[in-house]
Amino acid sequence: MRIGILDCGGANLNSIHYSLTRLGVNSLISTDKNELDLTDGLILPGVGSAGNVMKNLKDKNLISYIKNTKKQVLGICIGMQILYEHSEEDDVHCLGIIKGKIKKFKPTQALPVPQMGWNNVIDQNKKLSNQYYFANSYYAPVSEYTVATSSYINDFTSILQKDNFLGCQFHPEKSSFAGVKFLNYFMSTICK
């Protein structure tokens, strides 16, 4: 199995690559469609801003490639958020694979923004419920594509699934054994 990690301007490319290597999964970091065509699945990594990521995808002519792929795709953090139609971050139009708008958390006295640290993820089927590491100022509201939720200031989507697109708001590459379990879950969707 080989996974393509799309270099869309995020800062966690190498940590995802190393996480996959520890799992025995071959991966490459690329924006070359010919190289990506030879992979079994794709990851849209997180860390960055919505505007910057969408600009990089547009500049590298990858928007329609992602939207039309039949490969299993995992979006991590901002990589999940850009699957939506629009983001309040940078007021930018995104990929439009998932209906809805990414919103900014409104801080409270007790809960600052960004959310930084461990949080519970509750999956109705219990197979992905665990504590994962989050680093986000923006969130996806709960919708028909929500697989699991978390709560920080308000309830939000922490895992989504639509067709061949899986997204997680947290960082599996920084989430210890829970992250390993989640990445293995993603690999299992490719093997089906």
Short mmCIF file of N, CA and C in Angstrom, two decimals:
data_model
loop_
_atom_site.label_atom_id
_atom_site.label_comp_id
_atom_site.label_asym_id
_atom_site.label_seq_id
_atom_site.Cartn_x
_atom_site.Cartn_y
_atom_site.Cartn_z
N MET A 1 0.85 -1.18 0.00
CA MET A 1 0.00 0.00 0.00
C MET A 1 0.89 1.24 0.00
N ARG A 2 0.45 2.24 -0.75
CA ARG A 2 1.19 3.51 -0.81
C ARG A 2 0.20 4.66 -0.67
N ILE A 3 0.54 5.61 0.19
CA ILE A 3 -0.33 6.76 0.45
C ILE A 3 0.34 8.03 -0.06
N GLY A 4 -0.42 8.85 -0.77
CA GLY A 4 0.06 10.14 -1.22
C GLY A 4 -0.35 11.23 -0.23
N ILE A 5 0.64 11.95 0.29
CA ILE A 5 0.38 13.08 1.19
C ILE A 5 0.51 14.34 0.34
N LEU A 6 -0.59 15.06 0.17
CA LEU A 6 -0.58 16.24 -0.69
C LEU A 6 0.09 17.41 0.01
N ASP A 7 1.08 17.97 -0.65
CA ASP A 7 1.78 19.12 -0.10
C ASP A 7 0.99 20.38 -0.46
N CYS A 8 0.06 20.73 0.44
CA CYS A 8 -0.78 21.91 0.16
C CYS A 8 -0.44 23.07 1.10
N GLY A 9 0.82 23.12 1.53
CA GLY A 9 1.28 24.25 2.32
C GLY A 9 1.19 24.05 3.81
N GLY A 10 0.81 22.89 4.27
CA GLY A 10 0.70 22.62 5.70
C GLY A 10 2.06 22.34 6.32
N ALA A 11 2.11 22.42 7.62
CA ALA A 11 3.38 22.28 8.32
C ALA A 11 3.59 20.90 8.94
N ASN A 12 2.65 19.99 8.79
CA ASN A 12 2.81 18.69 9.46
C ASN A 12 3.03 17.53 8.48
N LEU A 13 3.58 17.83 7.31
CA LEU A 13 3.79 16.80 6.31
C LEU A 13 4.70 15.68 6.82
N ASN A 14 5.83 16.07 7.38
CA ASN A 14 6.79 15.06 7.83
C ASN A 14 6.27 14.24 9.00
N SER A 15 5.52 14.86 9.92
CA SER A 15 5.00 14.08 11.05
C SER A 15 3.99 13.04 10.58
N ILE A 16 3.21 13.37 9.56
CA ILE A 16 2.29 12.37 8.99
C ILE A 16 3.09 11.27 8.29
N HIS A 17 4.09 11.68 7.51
CA HIS A 17 4.93 10.69 6.82
C HIS A 17 5.59 9.74 7.82
N TYR A 18 6.14 10.26 8.91
CA TYR A 18 6.79 9.43 9.92
C TYR A 18 5.78 8.51 10.62
N SER A 19 4.58 9.03 10.87
CA SER A 19 3.54 8.20 11.49
C SER A 19 3.19 7.01 10.61
N LEU A 20 3.06 7.25 9.31
CA LEU A 20 2.75 6.17 8.38
C LEU A 20 3.91 5.17 8.30
N THR A 21 5.14 5.70 8.29
CA THR A 21 6.31 4.83 8.24
C THR A 21 6.34 3.90 9.45
N ARG A 22 6.02 4.44 10.64
CA ARG A 22 5.99 3.61 11.86
C ARG A 22 4.94 2.51 11.77
N LEU A 23 3.89 2.75 10.97
CA LEU A 23 2.86 1.74 10.78
C LEU A 23 3.21 0.75 9.66
N GLY A 24 4.36 0.96 9.02
CA GLY A 24 4.78 0.09 7.93
C GLY A 24 4.13 0.44 6.61
N VAL A 25 3.62 1.68 6.49
CA VAL A 25 2.94 2.13 5.27
C VAL A 25 3.86 3.03 4.48
N ASN A 26 4.03 2.72 3.22
CA ASN A 26 4.85 3.52 2.31
C ASN A 26 4.07 4.78 1.93
N SER A 27 4.72 5.94 1.98
CA SER A 27 4.04 7.18 1.60
C SER A 27 5.00 8.10 0.88
N LEU A 28 4.44 9.03 0.14
CA LEU A 28 5.23 10.06 -0.50
C LEU A 28 4.53 11.39 -0.35
N ILE A 29 5.30 12.45 -0.26
CA ILE A 29 4.78 13.82 -0.20
C ILE A 29 4.92 14.40 -1.59
N SER A 30 3.80 14.84 -2.18
CA SER A 30 3.86 15.26 -3.58
C SER A 30 2.69 16.17 -3.95
N THR A 31 2.86 16.87 -5.05
CA THR A 31 1.75 17.58 -5.71
C THR A 31 1.67 17.15 -7.17
N ASP A 32 2.47 16.17 -7.55
CA ASP A 32 2.51 15.68 -8.93
C ASP A 32 1.40 14.66 -9.15
N LYS A 33 0.45 14.99 -10.01
CA LYS A 33 -0.70 14.11 -10.24
C LYS A 33 -0.29 12.73 -10.77
N ASN A 34 0.77 12.68 -11.55
CA ASN A 34 1.25 11.39 -12.07
C ASN A 34 1.74 10.50 -10.93
N GLU A 35 2.44 11.10 -9.96
CA GLU A 35 2.88 10.33 -8.79
C GLU A 35 1.68 9.94 -7.93
N LEU A 36 0.77 10.89 -7.72
CA LEU A 36 -0.40 10.63 -6.87
C LEU A 36 -1.31 9.56 -7.47
N ASP A 37 -1.34 9.48 -8.82
CA ASP A 37 -2.14 8.45 -9.49
C ASP A 37 -1.68 7.04 -9.12
N LEU A 38 -0.42 6.90 -8.72
CA LEU A 38 0.14 5.58 -8.41
C LEU A 38 -0.04 5.20 -6.94
N THR A 39 -0.78 6.02 -6.19
CA THR A 39 -1.01 5.71 -4.78
C THR A 39 -2.37 5.04 -4.59
N ASP A 40 -2.56 4.46 -3.41
CA ASP A 40 -3.81 3.78 -3.08
C ASP A 40 -4.79 4.67 -2.34
N GLY A 41 -4.29 5.72 -1.71
CA GLY A 41 -5.11 6.64 -0.95
C GLY A 41 -4.38 7.97 -0.81
N LEU A 42 -5.12 9.00 -0.40
CA LEU A 42 -4.56 10.35 -0.30
C LEU A 42 -4.83 10.93 1.08
N ILE A 43 -3.91 11.77 1.54
CA ILE A 43 -4.11 12.52 2.78
C ILE A 43 -3.95 14.00 2.49
N LEU A 44 -4.95 14.78 2.92
CA LEU A 44 -4.86 16.24 2.92
C LEU A 44 -4.47 16.66 4.32
N PRO A 45 -3.21 17.04 4.53
CA PRO A 45 -2.74 17.29 5.89
C PRO A 45 -3.26 18.60 6.48
N GLY A 46 -3.17 18.68 7.80
CA GLY A 46 -3.60 19.86 8.53
C GLY A 46 -2.44 20.68 9.03
N VAL A 47 -2.68 21.85 9.47
CA VAL A 47 -1.81 22.91 9.96
C VAL A 47 -1.65 23.91 8.82
N GLY A 48 -2.26 25.05 9.00
CA GLY A 48 -2.24 26.10 8.00
C GLY A 48 -3.56 26.83 8.03
N SER A 49 -3.73 27.77 7.12
CA SER A 49 -4.99 28.52 7.04
C SER A 49 -5.76 28.09 5.80
N ALA A 50 -7.07 28.22 5.87
CA ALA A 50 -7.93 27.80 4.75
C ALA A 50 -7.57 28.53 3.46
N GLY A 51 -7.36 29.84 3.57
CA GLY A 51 -7.04 30.62 2.38
C GLY A 51 -5.74 30.18 1.74
N ASN A 52 -4.72 29.94 2.54
CA ASN A 52 -3.42 29.53 2.04
C ASN A 52 -3.49 28.15 1.41
N VAL A 53 -4.19 27.22 2.07
CA VAL A 53 -4.30 25.86 1.54
C VAL A 53 -5.05 25.86 0.20
N MET A 54 -6.17 26.59 0.14
CA MET A 54 -6.93 26.62 -1.11
C MET A 54 -6.13 27.30 -2.23
N LYS A 55 -5.36 28.33 -1.90
CA LYS A 55 -4.51 28.99 -2.91
C LYS A 55 -3.47 28.01 -3.44
N ASN A 56 -2.84 27.27 -2.52
CA ASN A 56 -1.83 26.29 -2.95
C ASN A 56 -2.44 25.21 -3.83
N LEU A 57 -3.62 24.72 -3.46
CA LEU A 57 -4.27 23.69 -4.29
C LEU A 57 -4.63 24.24 -5.67
N LYS A 58 -5.09 25.48 -5.70
CA LYS A 58 -5.43 26.11 -6.99
C LYS A 58 -4.17 26.31 -7.82
N ASP A 59 -3.11 26.85 -7.21
CA ASP A 59 -1.86 27.09 -7.94
C ASP A 59 -1.27 25.80 -8.49
N LYS A 60 -1.48 24.69 -7.79
CA LYS A 60 -0.92 23.40 -8.22
C LYS A 60 -1.92 22.59 -9.04
N ASN A 61 -3.06 23.22 -9.37
CA ASN A 61 -4.07 22.60 -10.23
C ASN A 61 -4.55 21.26 -9.67
N LEU A 62 -4.83 21.25 -8.34
CA LEU A 62 -5.24 20.01 -7.69
C LEU A 62 -6.69 19.99 -7.23
N ILE A 63 -7.40 21.10 -7.40
CA ILE A 63 -8.78 21.16 -6.88
C ILE A 63 -9.67 20.12 -7.55
N SER A 64 -9.72 20.11 -8.87
CA SER A 64 -10.61 19.13 -9.54
C SER A 64 -10.08 17.71 -9.37
N TYR A 65 -8.77 17.56 -9.25
CA TYR A 65 -8.18 16.24 -9.02
C TYR A 65 -8.72 15.65 -7.72
N ILE A 66 -8.71 16.44 -6.66
CA ILE A 66 -9.20 15.97 -5.36
C ILE A 66 -10.70 15.71 -5.42
N LYS A 67 -11.44 16.66 -5.98
CA LYS A 67 -12.90 16.53 -6.02
C LYS A 67 -13.37 15.32 -6.80
N ASN A 68 -12.59 14.91 -7.80
CA ASN A 68 -13.02 13.83 -8.68
C ASN A 68 -12.35 12.49 -8.41
N THR A 69 -11.46 12.44 -7.43
CA THR A 69 -10.77 11.17 -7.17
C THR A 69 -11.73 10.12 -6.62
N LYS A 70 -11.47 8.90 -6.95
CA LYS A 70 -12.22 7.76 -6.39
C LYS A 70 -11.41 7.07 -5.29
N LYS A 71 -10.19 7.55 -5.07
CA LYS A 71 -9.36 7.01 -4.00
C LYS A 71 -9.94 7.40 -2.65
N GLN A 72 -9.60 6.64 -1.62
CA GLN A 72 -9.96 7.03 -0.26
C GLN A 72 -9.11 8.24 0.11
N VAL A 73 -9.76 9.26 0.68
CA VAL A 73 -9.07 10.50 1.04
C VAL A 73 -9.32 10.76 2.53
N LEU A 74 -8.22 11.09 3.23
CA LEU A 74 -8.32 11.51 4.63
C LEU A 74 -7.92 12.97 4.73
N GLY A 75 -8.82 13.80 5.23
CA GLY A 75 -8.51 15.20 5.50
C GLY A 75 -8.26 15.37 6.99
N ILE A 76 -7.10 15.92 7.36
CA ILE A 76 -6.73 16.12 8.76
C ILE A 76 -6.77 17.61 9.09
N CYS A 77 -7.53 17.98 10.11
CA CYS A 77 -7.65 19.36 10.61
C CYS A 77 -8.05 20.29 9.46
N ILE A 78 -7.18 21.18 9.00
CA ILE A 78 -7.56 22.07 7.90
C ILE A 78 -7.87 21.25 6.64
N GLY A 79 -7.24 20.09 6.53
CA GLY A 79 -7.53 19.19 5.40
C GLY A 79 -8.95 18.68 5.43
N MET A 80 -9.54 18.55 6.62
CA MET A 80 -10.97 18.21 6.74
C MET A 80 -11.81 19.45 6.45
N GLN A 81 -11.42 20.59 7.01
CA GLN A 81 -12.23 21.80 6.87
C GLN A 81 -12.39 22.24 5.42
N ILE A 82 -11.35 22.06 4.60
CA ILE A 82 -11.47 22.49 3.20
C ILE A 82 -12.36 21.58 2.37
N LEU A 83 -12.81 20.46 2.94
CA LEU A 83 -13.78 19.62 2.24
C LEU A 83 -15.14 20.30 2.16
N TYR A 84 -15.38 21.29 3.02
CA TYR A 84 -16.66 22.01 3.07
C TYR A 84 -16.75 23.07 1.96
N GLU A 85 -17.92 23.70 1.88
CA GLU A 85 -18.15 24.71 0.84
C GLU A 85 -17.43 26.03 1.12
N HIS A 86 -17.37 26.40 2.38
CA HIS A 86 -16.85 27.74 2.71
C HIS A 86 -16.25 27.72 4.11
N SER A 87 -15.25 28.58 4.31
CA SER A 87 -14.68 28.73 5.65
C SER A 87 -14.68 30.20 6.05
N GLU A 88 -15.07 30.44 7.31
CA GLU A 88 -14.96 31.80 7.85
C GLU A 88 -13.50 32.23 7.94
N GLU A 89 -12.60 31.27 8.06
CA GLU A 89 -11.18 31.61 8.08
C GLU A 89 -10.78 32.09 6.69
N ASP A 90 -10.37 33.32 6.60
CA ASP A 90 -9.98 33.97 5.34
C ASP A 90 -11.17 34.17 4.40
N ASP A 91 -12.42 33.89 4.87
CA ASP A 91 -13.63 34.05 4.06
C ASP A 91 -13.42 33.45 2.66
N VAL A 92 -13.12 32.16 2.64
CA VAL A 92 -12.71 31.52 1.39
C VAL A 92 -13.66 30.40 0.99
N HIS A 93 -13.87 30.28 -0.33
CA HIS A 93 -14.61 29.14 -0.87
C HIS A 93 -13.67 27.94 -0.88
N CYS A 94 -14.20 26.80 -0.47
CA CYS A 94 -13.37 25.60 -0.35
C CYS A 94 -13.78 24.57 -1.41
N LEU A 95 -13.51 23.31 -1.18
CA LEU A 95 -13.72 22.28 -2.21
C LEU A 95 -15.20 21.99 -2.49
N GLY A 96 -16.07 22.18 -1.50
CA GLY A 96 -17.50 21.97 -1.73
C GLY A 96 -17.93 20.51 -1.79
N ILE A 97 -17.13 19.62 -1.26
CA ILE A 97 -17.49 18.19 -1.23
C ILE A 97 -18.55 17.95 -0.16
N ILE A 98 -18.45 18.67 0.94
CA ILE A 98 -19.42 18.59 2.04
C ILE A 98 -20.17 19.91 2.10
N LYS A 99 -21.50 19.83 2.18
CA LYS A 99 -22.28 21.06 2.32
C LYS A 99 -22.05 21.68 3.69
N GLY A 100 -21.98 23.00 3.73
CA GLY A 100 -21.87 23.69 4.99
C GLY A 100 -20.69 24.63 5.06
N LYS A 101 -20.60 25.29 6.21
CA LYS A 101 -19.63 26.35 6.40
C LYS A 101 -18.83 26.10 7.69
N ILE A 102 -17.53 26.25 7.59
CA ILE A 102 -16.65 26.16 8.75
C ILE A 102 -16.74 27.48 9.51
N LYS A 103 -16.91 27.38 10.84
CA LYS A 103 -17.13 28.56 11.68
C LYS A 103 -16.01 28.72 12.70
N LYS A 104 -15.86 29.94 13.22
CA LYS A 104 -14.84 30.21 14.23
C LYS A 104 -15.45 30.05 15.61
N PHE A 105 -14.70 29.38 16.50
CA PHE A 105 -15.12 29.31 17.90
C PHE A 105 -15.20 30.72 18.48
N LYS A 106 -16.20 30.95 19.32
CA LYS A 106 -16.30 32.19 20.07
C LYS A 106 -15.77 31.92 21.47
N PRO A 107 -14.64 32.52 21.84
CA PRO A 107 -14.02 32.20 23.14
C PRO A 107 -14.90 32.59 24.31
N THR A 108 -14.72 31.88 25.40
CA THR A 108 -15.39 32.20 26.67
C THR A 108 -14.31 32.47 27.71
N GLN A 109 -14.72 32.90 28.89
CA GLN A 109 -13.74 33.12 29.96
C GLN A 109 -13.00 31.83 30.31
N ALA A 110 -13.71 30.73 30.29
CA ALA A 110 -13.12 29.45 30.69
C ALA A 110 -12.39 28.74 29.55
N LEU A 111 -12.80 29.00 28.31
CA LEU A 111 -12.26 28.27 27.17
C LEU A 111 -11.71 29.23 26.11
N PRO A 112 -10.39 29.33 26.01
CA PRO A 112 -9.78 30.22 25.03
C PRO A 112 -9.80 29.61 23.63
N VAL A 113 -9.52 30.44 22.65
CA VAL A 113 -9.37 30.00 21.26
C VAL A 113 -7.95 30.38 20.85
N PRO A 114 -7.19 29.45 20.27
CA PRO A 114 -7.59 28.14 19.77
C PRO A 114 -7.73 27.08 20.88
N GLN A 115 -8.46 26.01 20.50
CA GLN A 115 -8.48 24.81 21.33
C GLN A 115 -7.13 24.11 21.12
N MET A 116 -6.40 23.90 22.19
CA MET A 116 -5.09 23.24 22.09
C MET A 116 -5.03 22.15 23.15
N GLY A 117 -4.95 20.92 22.73
CA GLY A 117 -4.81 19.83 23.68
C GLY A 117 -5.75 18.67 23.41
N TRP A 118 -5.86 17.81 24.39
CA TRP A 118 -6.62 16.57 24.27
C TRP A 118 -8.10 16.81 24.51
N ASN A 119 -8.93 16.11 23.74
CA ASN A 119 -10.37 16.22 23.88
C ASN A 119 -10.99 14.87 23.54
N ASN A 120 -12.16 14.62 24.12
CA ASN A 120 -12.89 13.38 23.83
C ASN A 120 -13.55 13.44 22.46
N VAL A 121 -13.51 12.32 21.79
CA VAL A 121 -14.23 12.12 20.53
C VAL A 121 -15.23 11.01 20.79
N ILE A 122 -16.51 11.31 20.55
CA ILE A 122 -17.58 10.35 20.80
C ILE A 122 -18.18 9.88 19.47
N ASP A 123 -17.97 8.62 19.20
CA ASP A 123 -18.48 7.97 17.99
C ASP A 123 -19.69 7.13 18.40
N GLN A 124 -20.83 7.33 17.72
CA GLN A 124 -22.04 6.60 18.09
C GLN A 124 -21.83 5.08 18.01
N ASN A 125 -20.96 4.63 17.09
CA ASN A 125 -20.68 3.20 16.97
C ASN A 125 -19.57 2.72 17.89
N LYS A 126 -18.97 3.64 18.61
CA LYS A 126 -17.95 3.37 19.63
C LYS A 126 -16.59 2.92 19.09
N LYS A 127 -16.47 2.61 17.80
CA LYS A 127 -15.19 2.07 17.35
C LYS A 127 -14.08 3.12 17.25
N LEU A 128 -14.43 4.40 17.13
CA LEU A 128 -13.41 5.45 17.04
C LEU A 128 -13.40 6.37 18.25
N SER A 129 -14.26 6.12 19.23
CA SER A 129 -14.29 6.94 20.44
C SER A 129 -12.97 6.84 21.17
N ASN A 130 -12.42 8.00 21.55
CA ASN A 130 -11.15 8.02 22.26
C ASN A 130 -10.79 9.47 22.57
N GLN A 131 -9.61 9.69 23.15
CA GLN A 131 -9.09 11.03 23.34
C GLN A 131 -8.05 11.29 22.26
N TYR A 132 -8.18 12.42 21.59
CA TYR A 132 -7.26 12.79 20.51
C TYR A 132 -6.75 14.21 20.75
N TYR A 133 -5.67 14.55 20.05
CA TYR A 133 -5.05 15.87 20.20
C TYR A 133 -5.60 16.85 19.15
N PHE A 134 -6.10 17.99 19.64
CA PHE A 134 -6.68 19.03 18.78
C PHE A 134 -5.84 20.29 18.83
N ALA A 135 -5.84 21.04 17.73
CA ALA A 135 -5.24 22.38 17.67
C ALA A 135 -6.04 23.15 16.62
N ASN A 136 -7.15 23.78 17.05
CA ASN A 136 -8.02 24.43 16.06
C ASN A 136 -8.76 25.62 16.65
N SER A 137 -8.94 26.63 15.78
CA SER A 137 -9.74 27.82 16.11
C SER A 137 -11.09 27.78 15.40
N TYR A 138 -11.19 26.93 14.39
CA TYR A 138 -12.40 26.83 13.57
C TYR A 138 -12.94 25.41 13.69
N TYR A 139 -14.23 25.26 13.39
CA TYR A 139 -14.87 23.96 13.55
C TYR A 139 -15.97 23.76 12.52
N ALA A 140 -16.33 22.50 12.32
CA ALA A 140 -17.44 22.13 11.45
C ALA A 140 -18.65 21.81 12.33
N PRO A 141 -19.80 22.47 12.08
CA PRO A 141 -21.00 22.12 12.84
C PRO A 141 -21.40 20.66 12.59
N VAL A 142 -22.14 20.10 13.51
CA VAL A 142 -22.65 18.73 13.37
C VAL A 142 -23.61 18.69 12.20
N SER A 143 -23.49 17.64 11.36
CA SER A 143 -24.33 17.53 10.16
C SER A 143 -24.63 16.06 9.87
N GLU A 144 -25.28 15.81 8.75
CA GLU A 144 -25.61 14.44 8.36
C GLU A 144 -24.37 13.60 8.09
N TYR A 145 -23.23 14.23 7.85
CA TYR A 145 -22.00 13.49 7.56
C TYR A 145 -21.12 13.29 8.79
N THR A 146 -21.59 13.75 9.93
CA THR A 146 -20.85 13.61 11.18
C THR A 146 -20.86 12.15 11.63
N VAL A 147 -19.67 11.61 11.89
CA VAL A 147 -19.52 10.25 12.41
C VAL A 147 -19.26 10.30 13.91
N ALA A 148 -18.53 11.34 14.34
CA ALA A 148 -18.21 11.49 15.76
C ALA A 148 -18.16 12.97 16.10
N THR A 149 -18.46 13.27 17.36
CA THR A 149 -18.50 14.66 17.81
C THR A 149 -17.55 14.87 18.99
N SER A 150 -17.24 16.13 19.22
CA SER A 150 -16.51 16.56 20.41
C SER A 150 -17.18 17.83 20.89
N SER A 151 -16.80 18.26 22.08
CA SER A 151 -17.36 19.48 22.62
C SER A 151 -16.24 20.39 23.10
N TYR A 152 -16.24 21.61 22.59
CA TYR A 152 -15.35 22.67 23.05
C TYR A 152 -16.07 23.96 22.73
N ILE A 153 -16.54 24.64 23.72
CA ILE A 153 -17.40 25.82 23.59
C ILE A 153 -18.78 25.39 23.11
N ASN A 154 -18.83 24.58 22.05
CA ASN A 154 -20.08 23.97 21.57
C ASN A 154 -19.74 22.61 20.96
N ASP A 155 -20.77 21.81 20.66
CA ASP A 155 -20.55 20.53 20.00
C ASP A 155 -20.12 20.78 18.55
N PHE A 156 -19.22 19.94 18.05
CA PHE A 156 -18.78 20.09 16.66
C PHE A 156 -18.40 18.72 16.10
N THR A 157 -18.24 18.67 14.79
CA THR A 157 -17.85 17.45 14.10
C THR A 157 -16.36 17.20 14.31
N SER A 158 -16.03 16.05 14.88
CA SER A 158 -14.61 15.69 15.01
C SER A 158 -14.20 14.63 13.99
N ILE A 159 -15.16 13.84 13.49
CA ILE A 159 -14.91 12.90 12.38
C ILE A 159 -16.12 12.96 11.44
N LEU A 160 -15.84 13.01 10.14
CA LEU A 160 -16.92 12.99 9.15
C LEU A 160 -16.61 11.94 8.10
N GLN A 161 -17.66 11.52 7.41
CA GLN A 161 -17.51 10.56 6.30
C GLN A 161 -18.55 10.88 5.25
N LYS A 162 -18.08 11.04 4.03
CA LYS A 162 -18.99 11.16 2.88
C LYS A 162 -18.33 10.45 1.71
N ASP A 163 -18.98 9.39 1.25
CA ASP A 163 -18.45 8.60 0.14
C ASP A 163 -17.01 8.18 0.45
N ASN A 164 -16.06 8.52 -0.40
CA ASN A 164 -14.66 8.13 -0.18
C ASN A 164 -13.86 9.17 0.60
N PHE A 165 -14.54 10.14 1.19
CA PHE A 165 -13.86 11.19 1.95
C PHE A 165 -14.10 11.01 3.45
N LEU A 166 -13.00 10.88 4.19
CA LEU A 166 -13.01 10.77 5.64
C LEU A 166 -12.28 12.00 6.16
N GLY A 167 -12.79 12.61 7.20
CA GLY A 167 -12.12 13.77 7.77
C GLY A 167 -12.06 13.68 9.27
N CYS A 168 -10.98 14.23 9.84
CA CYS A 168 -10.87 14.32 11.30
C CYS A 168 -10.36 15.71 11.67
N GLN A 169 -10.99 16.32 12.65
CA GLN A 169 -10.58 17.65 13.10
C GLN A 169 -9.31 17.58 13.94
N PHE A 170 -9.06 16.47 14.58
CA PHE A 170 -7.88 16.29 15.43
C PHE A 170 -6.68 15.88 14.59
N HIS A 171 -5.54 15.75 15.27
CA HIS A 171 -4.30 15.33 14.62
C HIS A 171 -3.95 13.91 15.04
N PRO A 172 -4.25 12.92 14.21
CA PRO A 172 -3.91 11.54 14.59
C PRO A 172 -2.41 11.34 14.74
N GLU A 173 -1.62 12.08 13.98
CA GLU A 173 -0.16 11.93 14.04
C GLU A 173 0.41 12.43 15.37
N LYS A 174 -0.40 13.14 16.17
CA LYS A 174 0.03 13.63 17.48
C LYS A 174 -0.79 13.02 18.61
N SER A 175 -1.57 12.01 18.29
CA SER A 175 -2.54 11.47 19.26
C SER A 175 -2.17 10.10 19.81
N SER A 176 -0.89 9.76 19.84
CA SER A 176 -0.40 8.56 20.49
C SER A 176 -1.14 7.30 19.97
N PHE A 177 -1.50 6.39 20.89
CA PHE A 177 -2.10 5.12 20.48
C PHE A 177 -3.47 5.31 19.83
N ALA A 178 -4.22 6.33 20.27
CA ALA A 178 -5.52 6.60 19.64
C ALA A 178 -5.31 7.01 18.19
N GLY A 179 -4.29 7.80 17.94
CA GLY A 179 -3.99 8.22 16.57
C GLY A 179 -3.57 7.07 15.69
N VAL A 180 -2.80 6.15 16.24
CA VAL A 180 -2.41 4.95 15.50
C VAL A 180 -3.65 4.15 15.11
N LYS A 181 -4.55 3.99 16.07
CA LYS A 181 -5.79 3.26 15.81
C LYS A 181 -6.60 3.93 14.70
N PHE A 182 -6.66 5.27 14.73
CA PHE A 182 -7.42 5.99 13.72
C PHE A 182 -6.77 5.85 12.34
N LEU A 183 -5.44 6.00 12.27
CA LEU A 183 -4.77 5.84 10.98
C LEU A 183 -4.94 4.42 10.44
N ASN A 184 -4.91 3.43 11.32
CA ASN A 184 -5.17 2.06 10.88
C ASN A 184 -6.59 1.90 10.36
N TYR A 185 -7.54 2.61 10.99
CA TYR A 185 -8.92 2.59 10.49
C TYR A 185 -8.96 3.14 9.06
N PHE A 186 -8.28 4.27 8.82
CA PHE A 186 -8.22 4.84 7.46
C PHE A 186 -7.63 3.84 6.49
N MET A 187 -6.54 3.17 6.87
CA MET A 187 -5.92 2.17 5.98
C MET A 187 -6.91 1.04 5.69
N SER A 188 -7.71 0.66 6.68
CA SER A 188 -8.67 -0.42 6.46
C SER A 188 -9.74 -0.03 5.45
N THR A 189 -10.06 1.26 5.33
CA THR A 189 -11.06 1.69 4.32
C THR A 189 -10.49 1.56 2.91
N ILE A 190 -9.18 1.64 2.78
CA ILE A 190 -8.52 1.50 1.46
C ILE A 190 -8.54 0.04 1.04
N CYS A 191 -8.39 -0.85 2.00
CA CYS A 191 -8.28 -2.29 1.71
C CYS A 191 -9.61 -2.96 1.40
N LYS A 192 -10.72 -2.24 1.59
CA LYS A 192 -12.05 -2.86 1.38
C LYS A 192 -12.25 -3.21 -0.09
#
